[in-house]
Amino acid sequence: MSNKVFNILIAGIGGQGGLTLSRILAEAAVKTGFSVKTGETLGMAQRYGSVVSFVRIGDNTYSPIFGSGEADVLLGLELTETVRNMRYLRHYGLIIAADEYRPPSMASITGRAPSRSILLAELARYNAVVVPARKIAVETGNPRALNMVLLGVLNAATNILPHHVVEDTIRSIIRGEAGEKSIRAYYEGHKWFKNHR
């Protein structure tokens, strides 16, 4: 990566591991030698509310937050949140989205939530990779590792972090067996992207 700043937006719902993903990504980038700034915005409820994390990697990072049209990559942990945050994506930016669909409960009751097919059709208009992340995570033995599957896809698409640094960082943040399963999910996400691009 050159000395340009690389902006990543992580969008999801509380409880999906977006903040953990942001932390692992930032710490791995620092260990690789980059300057990193991070920031978050949390929805009304931490669990099931909207959670957006900003990760800026590069030599000249000053503010942790960036504006509309500045994200190089949008990592979406849930389809509704991915589409809702596409305004942050720069022209020709990359969207990596889990195919997870969990519309806000009130929106589904009132019928105001866009359907899964509408969201997928919207993503199809962009440079988007839709990942069966939950399925891959379940196959690794840790259904909660959807976030690590997306980290693997991100690194396969961008090649910004060495694998051994990502592994060490996951182990330092997620301990024990859950950490090992998270590493497996990371590699499965990486492999999935290589096999599907």
PDB file of C-alpha atoms in Angstrom:
ATOM      1  CA  MET A   1       0.000   0.000   0.000  1.00  0.00           C
ATOM      2  CA  SER A   2       1.317   3.473  -0.826  1.00  0.00           C
ATOM      3  CA  ASN A   3       1.224   6.378   1.634  1.00  0.00           C
ATOM      4  CA  LYS A   4      -2.380   7.023   0.664  1.00  0.00           C
ATOM      5  CA  VAL A   5      -4.937   6.572   3.427  1.00  0.00           C
ATOM      6  CA  PHE A   6      -7.080   3.444   3.021  1.00  0.00           C
ATOM      7  CA  ASN A   7     -10.583   3.940   4.466  1.00  0.00           C
ATOM      8  CA  ILE A   8     -12.708   0.998   5.597  1.00  0.00           C
ATOM      9  CA  LEU A   9     -16.273   1.338   6.876  1.00  0.00           C
ATOM     10  CA  ILE A  10     -17.725  -1.565   8.872  1.00  0.00           C
ATOM     11  CA  ALA A  11     -21.534  -1.549   9.097  1.00  0.00           C
ATOM     12  CA  GLY A  12     -23.640  -3.968  11.088  1.00  0.00           C
ATOM     13  CA  ILE A  13     -25.926  -4.522  14.042  1.00  0.00           C
ATOM     14  CA  GLY A  14     -24.960  -4.652  17.711  1.00  0.00           C
ATOM     15  CA  GLY A  15     -23.951  -8.175  18.726  1.00  0.00           C
ATOM     16  CA  GLN A  16     -22.527  -9.136  15.304  1.00  0.00           C
ATOM     17  CA  GLY A  17     -18.907  -8.457  16.220  1.00  0.00           C
ATOM     18  CA  GLY A  18     -18.360  -5.295  14.194  1.00  0.00           C
ATOM     19  CA  LEU A  19     -16.420  -3.589  16.994  1.00  0.00           C
ATOM     20  CA  THR A  20     -14.251  -6.693  17.479  1.00  0.00           C
ATOM     21  CA  LEU A  21     -13.593  -6.776  13.736  1.00  0.00           C
ATOM     22  CA  SER A  22     -12.621  -3.101  13.802  1.00  0.00           C
ATOM     23  CA  ARG A  23     -10.234  -3.682  16.716  1.00  0.00           C
ATOM     24  CA  ILE A  24      -8.548  -6.703  15.105  1.00  0.00           C
ATOM     25  CA  LEU A  25      -8.180  -4.879  11.792  1.00  0.00           C
ATOM     26  CA  ALA A  26      -6.711  -1.782  13.473  1.00  0.00           C
ATOM     27  CA  GLU A  27      -4.305  -3.672  15.751  1.00  0.00           C
ATOM     28  CA  ALA A  28      -3.086  -5.904  12.907  1.00  0.00           C
ATOM     29  CA  ALA A  29      -2.468  -2.815  10.752  1.00  0.00           C
ATOM     30  CA  VAL A  30      -0.472  -1.151  13.568  1.00  0.00           C
ATOM     31  CA  LYS A  31       1.620  -4.334  14.007  1.00  0.00           C
ATOM     32  CA  THR A  32       2.264  -4.233  10.242  1.00  0.00           C
ATOM     33  CA  GLY A  33       3.665  -0.707  10.605  1.00  0.00           C
ATOM     34  CA  PHE A  34       0.769   1.495   9.522  1.00  0.00           C
ATOM     35  CA  SER A  35      -0.640   4.508  11.296  1.00  0.00           C
ATOM     36  CA  VAL A  36      -4.288   3.800  12.147  1.00  0.00           C
ATOM     37  CA  LYS A  37      -7.257   5.808  13.408  1.00  0.00           C
ATOM     38  CA  THR A  38     -10.617   4.312  14.368  1.00  0.00           C
ATOM     39  CA  GLY A  39     -14.004   5.682  15.368  1.00  0.00           C
ATOM     40  CA  GLU A  40     -17.500   4.309  15.950  1.00  0.00           C
ATOM     41  CA  THR A  41     -21.097   5.431  15.926  1.00  0.00           C
ATOM     42  CA  LEU A  42     -23.549   3.287  17.881  1.00  0.00           C
ATOM     43  CA  GLY A  43     -27.306   3.099  17.367  1.00  0.00           C
ATOM     44  CA  MET A  44     -29.928   3.497  20.082  1.00  0.00           C
ATOM     45  CA  ALA A  45     -29.372   0.021  21.492  1.00  0.00           C
ATOM     46  CA  GLN A  46     -25.972  -1.594  21.507  1.00  0.00           C
ATOM     47  CA  ARG A  47     -27.537  -4.990  20.894  1.00  0.00           C
ATOM     48  CA  TYR A  48     -29.443  -4.999  17.576  1.00  0.00           C
ATOM     49  CA  GLY A  49     -28.945  -1.256  17.020  1.00  0.00           C
ATOM     50  CA  SER A  50     -26.894   0.048  14.089  1.00  0.00           C
ATOM     51  CA  VAL A  51     -23.142  -0.003  14.650  1.00  0.00           C
ATOM     52  CA  VAL A  52     -20.766   1.724  12.226  1.00  0.00           C
ATOM     53  CA  SER A  53     -16.981   1.622  12.630  1.00  0.00           C
ATOM     54  CA  PHE A  54     -14.491   3.749  10.711  1.00  0.00           C
ATOM     55  CA  VAL A  55     -10.970   2.373  10.191  1.00  0.00           C
ATOM     56  CA  ARG A  56      -8.350   4.553   8.501  1.00  0.00           C
ATOM     57  CA  ILE A  57      -5.047   2.901   7.601  1.00  0.00           C
ATOM     58  CA  GLY A  58      -2.084   4.820   6.198  1.00  0.00           C
ATOM     59  CA  ASP A  59       0.769   7.172   6.950  1.00  0.00           C
ATOM     60  CA  ASN A  60      -1.221  10.401   7.074  1.00  0.00           C
ATOM     61  CA  THR A  61      -4.290   9.620   9.172  1.00  0.00           C
ATOM     62  CA  TYR A  62      -5.531  12.513  11.284  1.00  0.00           C
ATOM     63  CA  SER A  63      -9.271  12.288  11.924  1.00  0.00           C
ATOM     64  CA  PRO A  64     -10.788   8.896  12.823  1.00  0.00           C
ATOM     65  CA  ILE A  65     -14.013   9.639  10.922  1.00  0.00           C
ATOM     66  CA  PHE A  66     -14.431  10.142   7.175  1.00  0.00           C
ATOM     67  CA  GLY A  67     -17.353  11.438   5.155  1.00  0.00           C
ATOM     68  CA  SER A  68     -19.607  10.323   2.332  1.00  0.00           C
ATOM     69  CA  GLY A  69     -17.817   9.104  -0.781  1.00  0.00           C
ATOM     70  CA  GLU A  70     -14.532   8.390   1.039  1.00  0.00           C
ATOM     71  CA  ALA A  71     -14.611   4.649   1.913  1.00  0.00           C
ATOM     72  CA  ASP A  72     -12.399   2.430  -0.216  1.00  0.00           C
ATOM     73  CA  VAL A  73     -14.147  -0.628   1.210  1.00  0.00           C
ATOM     74  CA  LEU A  74     -17.539  -1.062   2.854  1.00  0.00           C
ATOM     75  CA  LEU A  75     -17.636  -4.215   4.987  1.00  0.00           C
ATOM     76  CA  GLY A  76     -21.274  -5.042   5.698  1.00  0.00           C
ATOM     77  CA  LEU A  77     -22.224  -7.579   8.350  1.00  0.00           C
ATOM     78  CA  GLU A  78     -25.951  -7.340   7.497  1.00  0.00           C
ATOM     79  CA  LEU A  79     -27.677  -6.477   4.197  1.00  0.00           C
ATOM     80  CA  THR A  80     -29.937  -3.649   5.413  1.00  0.00           C
ATOM     81  CA  GLU A  81     -27.044  -1.905   7.175  1.00  0.00           C
ATOM     82  CA  THR A  82     -24.782  -2.405   4.162  1.00  0.00           C
ATOM     83  CA  VAL A  83     -27.213  -0.687   1.785  1.00  0.00           C
ATOM     84  CA  ARG A  84     -28.003   2.027   4.347  1.00  0.00           C
ATOM     85  CA  ASN A  85     -24.302   2.972   4.536  1.00  0.00           C
ATOM     86  CA  MET A  86     -23.409   2.849   0.824  1.00  0.00           C
ATOM     87  CA  ARG A  87     -23.262   6.659   0.738  1.00  0.00           C
ATOM     88  CA  TYR A  88     -19.829   6.363   2.372  1.00  0.00           C
ATOM     89  CA  LEU A  89     -18.412   4.359  -0.541  1.00  0.00           C
ATOM     90  CA  ARG A  90     -16.168   6.158  -3.004  1.00  0.00           C
ATOM     91  CA  HIS A  91     -16.756   5.798  -6.743  1.00  0.00           C
ATOM     92  CA  TYR A  92     -15.549   2.308  -7.759  1.00  0.00           C
ATOM     93  CA  GLY A  93     -15.081   1.354  -4.097  1.00  0.00           C
ATOM     94  CA  LEU A  94     -15.549  -2.276  -3.051  1.00  0.00           C
ATOM     95  CA  ILE A  95     -18.481  -3.618  -1.047  1.00  0.00           C
ATOM     96  CA  ILE A  96     -17.981  -6.888   0.850  1.00  0.00           C
ATOM     97  CA  ALA A  97     -21.350  -7.871   2.323  1.00  0.00           C
ATOM     98  CA  ALA A  98     -22.494 -10.845   4.362  1.00  0.00           C
ATOM     99  CA  ASP A  99     -25.747 -12.236   2.982  1.00  0.00           C
ATOM    100  CA  GLU A 100     -27.192 -11.944   6.513  1.00  0.00           C
ATOM    101  CA  TYR A 101     -30.682 -10.386   6.568  1.00  0.00           C
ATOM    102  CA  ARG A 102     -31.946  -9.093   9.921  1.00  0.00           C
ATOM    103  CA  PRO A 103     -34.192  -6.073   9.329  1.00  0.00           C
ATOM    104  CA  PRO A 104     -35.036  -3.898  12.350  1.00  0.00           C
ATOM    105  CA  SER A 105     -37.955  -5.493  14.226  1.00  0.00           C
ATOM    106  CA  MET A 106     -40.231  -2.432  14.043  1.00  0.00           C
ATOM    107  CA  ALA A 107     -39.598  -2.080  10.305  1.00  0.00           C
ATOM    108  CA  SER A 108     -40.595  -5.695   9.688  1.00  0.00           C
ATOM    109  CA  ILE A 109     -43.763  -5.291  11.764  1.00  0.00           C
ATOM    110  CA  THR A 110     -44.824  -2.142   9.891  1.00  0.00           C
ATOM    111  CA  GLY A 111     -43.792  -3.594   6.523  1.00  0.00           C
ATOM    112  CA  ARG A 112     -41.285  -0.808   5.924  1.00  0.00           C
ATOM    113  CA  ALA A 113     -38.178  -3.001   5.746  1.00  0.00           C
ATOM    114  CA  PRO A 114     -36.854  -3.539   2.224  1.00  0.00           C
ATOM    115  CA  SER A 115     -36.946  -7.202   1.247  1.00  0.00           C
ATOM    116  CA  ARG A 116     -33.808  -9.297   0.924  1.00  0.00           C
ATOM    117  CA  SER A 117     -34.254  -9.427  -2.878  1.00  0.00           C
ATOM    118  CA  ILE A 118     -34.507  -5.615  -3.129  1.00  0.00           C
ATOM    119  CA  LEU A 119     -31.315  -5.218  -1.073  1.00  0.00           C
ATOM    120  CA  LEU A 120     -29.437  -7.774  -3.196  1.00  0.00           C
ATOM    121  CA  ALA A 121     -30.633  -6.054  -6.394  1.00  0.00           C
ATOM    122  CA  GLU A 122     -29.321  -2.736  -5.065  1.00  0.00           C
ATOM    123  CA  LEU A 123     -25.929  -4.283  -4.250  1.00  0.00           C
ATOM    124  CA  ALA A 124     -25.754  -5.835  -7.735  1.00  0.00           C
ATOM    125  CA  ARG A 125     -25.512  -2.304  -9.182  1.00  0.00           C
ATOM    126  CA  TYR A 126     -22.128  -1.817  -7.462  1.00  0.00           C
ATOM    127  CA  ASN A 127     -18.738  -3.482  -7.214  1.00  0.00           C
ATOM    128  CA  ALA A 128     -20.082  -5.829  -4.542  1.00  0.00           C
ATOM    129  CA  VAL A 129     -19.129  -9.260  -3.267  1.00  0.00           C
ATOM    130  CA  VAL A 130     -21.966 -10.954  -1.361  1.00  0.00           C
ATOM    131  CA  VAL A 131     -20.580 -13.635   0.943  1.00  0.00           C
ATOM    132  CA  PRO A 132     -22.446 -16.581   2.536  1.00  0.00           C
ATOM    133  CA  ALA A 133     -20.596 -15.626   5.706  1.00  0.00           C
ATOM    134  CA  ARG A 134     -22.910 -17.236   8.284  1.00  0.00           C
ATOM    135  CA  LYS A 135     -22.845 -20.555   6.388  1.00  0.00           C
ATOM    136  CA  ILE A 136     -19.038 -20.456   6.235  1.00  0.00           C
ATOM    137  CA  ALA A 137     -18.816 -19.542   9.940  1.00  0.00           C
ATOM    138  CA  VAL A 138     -21.131 -22.427  10.904  1.00  0.00           C
ATOM    139  CA  GLU A 139     -18.966 -24.833   8.893  1.00  0.00           C
ATOM    140  CA  THR A 140     -15.901 -23.745  10.911  1.00  0.00           C
ATOM    141  CA  GLY A 141     -17.701 -24.573  14.167  1.00  0.00           C
ATOM    142  CA  ASN A 142     -18.254 -20.977  15.287  1.00  0.00           C
ATOM    143  CA  PRO A 143     -21.504 -19.430  13.967  1.00  0.00           C
ATOM    144  CA  ARG A 144     -20.551 -16.109  15.605  1.00  0.00           C
ATOM    145  CA  ALA A 145     -17.379 -15.811  13.484  1.00  0.00           C
ATOM    146  CA  LEU A 146     -19.206 -14.181  10.551  1.00  0.00           C
ATOM    147  CA  ASN A 147     -17.040 -11.097  11.184  1.00  0.00           C
ATOM    148  CA  MET A 148     -13.817 -13.113  10.814  1.00  0.00           C
ATOM    149  CA  VAL A 149     -15.072 -14.629   7.547  1.00  0.00           C
ATOM    150  CA  LEU A 150     -15.471 -11.080   6.201  1.00  0.00           C
ATOM    151  CA  LEU A 151     -11.983 -10.176   7.460  1.00  0.00           C
ATOM    152  CA  GLY A 152     -10.622 -13.091   5.421  1.00  0.00           C
ATOM    153  CA  VAL A 153     -12.502 -11.915   2.320  1.00  0.00           C
ATOM    154  CA  LEU A 154     -11.234  -8.354   2.862  1.00  0.00           C
ATOM    155  CA  ASN A 155      -7.623  -9.484   3.101  1.00  0.00           C
ATOM    156  CA  ALA A 156      -7.977 -11.739   0.054  1.00  0.00           C
ATOM    157  CA  ALA A 157      -9.373  -8.789  -1.938  1.00  0.00           C
ATOM    158  CA  THR A 158      -6.865  -6.164  -0.743  1.00  0.00           C
ATOM    159  CA  ASN A 159      -3.832  -8.081   0.540  1.00  0.00           C
ATOM    160  CA  ILE A 160      -3.106  -5.320   3.079  1.00  0.00           C
ATOM    161  CA  LEU A 161      -2.130  -7.497   6.061  1.00  0.00           C
ATOM    162  CA  PRO A 162       0.216 -10.500   6.432  1.00  0.00           C
ATOM    163  CA  HIS A 163      -1.620 -13.665   7.536  1.00  0.00           C
ATOM    164  CA  HIS A 164       0.659 -14.305  10.533  1.00  0.00           C
ATOM    165  CA  VAL A 165      -0.049 -10.814  11.894  1.00  0.00           C
ATOM    166  CA  VAL A 166      -3.810 -11.322  11.534  1.00  0.00           C
ATOM    167  CA  GLU A 167      -3.525 -14.714  13.280  1.00  0.00           C
ATOM    168  CA  ASP A 168      -1.513 -13.284  16.190  1.00  0.00           C
ATOM    169  CA  THR A 169      -3.939 -10.385  16.563  1.00  0.00           C
ATOM    170  CA  ILE A 170      -7.007 -12.645  16.580  1.00  0.00           C
ATOM    171  CA  ARG A 171      -5.358 -14.844  19.239  1.00  0.00           C
ATOM    172  CA  SER A 172      -4.527 -11.834  21.414  1.00  0.00           C
ATOM    173  CA  ILE A 173      -8.119 -10.526  21.309  1.00  0.00           C
ATOM    174  CA  ILE A 174     -10.213 -13.722  21.121  1.00  0.00           C
ATOM    175  CA  ARG A 175      -8.798 -16.280  23.543  1.00  0.00           C
ATOM    176  CA  GLY A 176      -8.857 -20.061  23.597  1.00  0.00           C
ATOM    177  CA  GLU A 177     -10.914 -22.298  21.355  1.00  0.00           C
ATOM    178  CA  ALA A 178     -13.070 -19.401  20.106  1.00  0.00           C
ATOM    179  CA  GLY A 179      -9.887 -17.708  18.878  1.00  0.00           C
ATOM    180  CA  GLU A 180      -8.746 -20.805  16.996  1.00  0.00           C
ATOM    181  CA  LYS A 181     -12.176 -21.169  15.378  1.00  0.00           C
ATOM    182  CA  SER A 182     -12.078 -17.477  14.475  1.00  0.00           C
ATOM    183  CA  ILE A 183      -8.722 -17.997  12.751  1.00  0.00           C
ATOM    184  CA  ARG A 184     -10.228 -20.916  10.843  1.00  0.00           C
ATOM    185  CA  ALA A 185     -13.163 -18.694   9.816  1.00  0.00           C
ATOM    186  CA  TYR A 186     -10.703 -16.012   8.648  1.00  0.00           C
ATOM    187  CA  TYR A 187      -8.877 -18.510   6.407  1.00  0.00           C
ATOM    188  CA  GLU A 188     -12.140 -19.960   5.080  1.00  0.00           C
ATOM    189  CA  GLY A 189     -13.284 -16.458   4.106  1.00  0.00           C
ATOM    190  CA  HIS A 190      -9.945 -15.871   2.379  1.00  0.00           C
ATOM    191  CA  LYS A 191     -10.245 -19.176   0.518  1.00  0.00           C
ATOM    192  CA  TRP A 192     -13.890 -18.503  -0.444  1.00  0.00           C
ATOM    193  CA  PHE A 193     -12.954 -15.210  -2.114  1.00  0.00           C
ATOM    194  CA  LYS A 194     -10.049 -16.768  -4.025  1.00  0.00           C
ATOM    195  CA  ASN A 195     -12.366 -19.537  -5.283  1.00  0.00           C
ATOM    196  CA  HIS A 196     -15.221 -17.208  -6.268  1.00  0.00           C
ATOM    197  CA  ARG A 197     -13.462 -14.303  -7.992  1.00  0.00           C
TER     198      ARG A 197
END
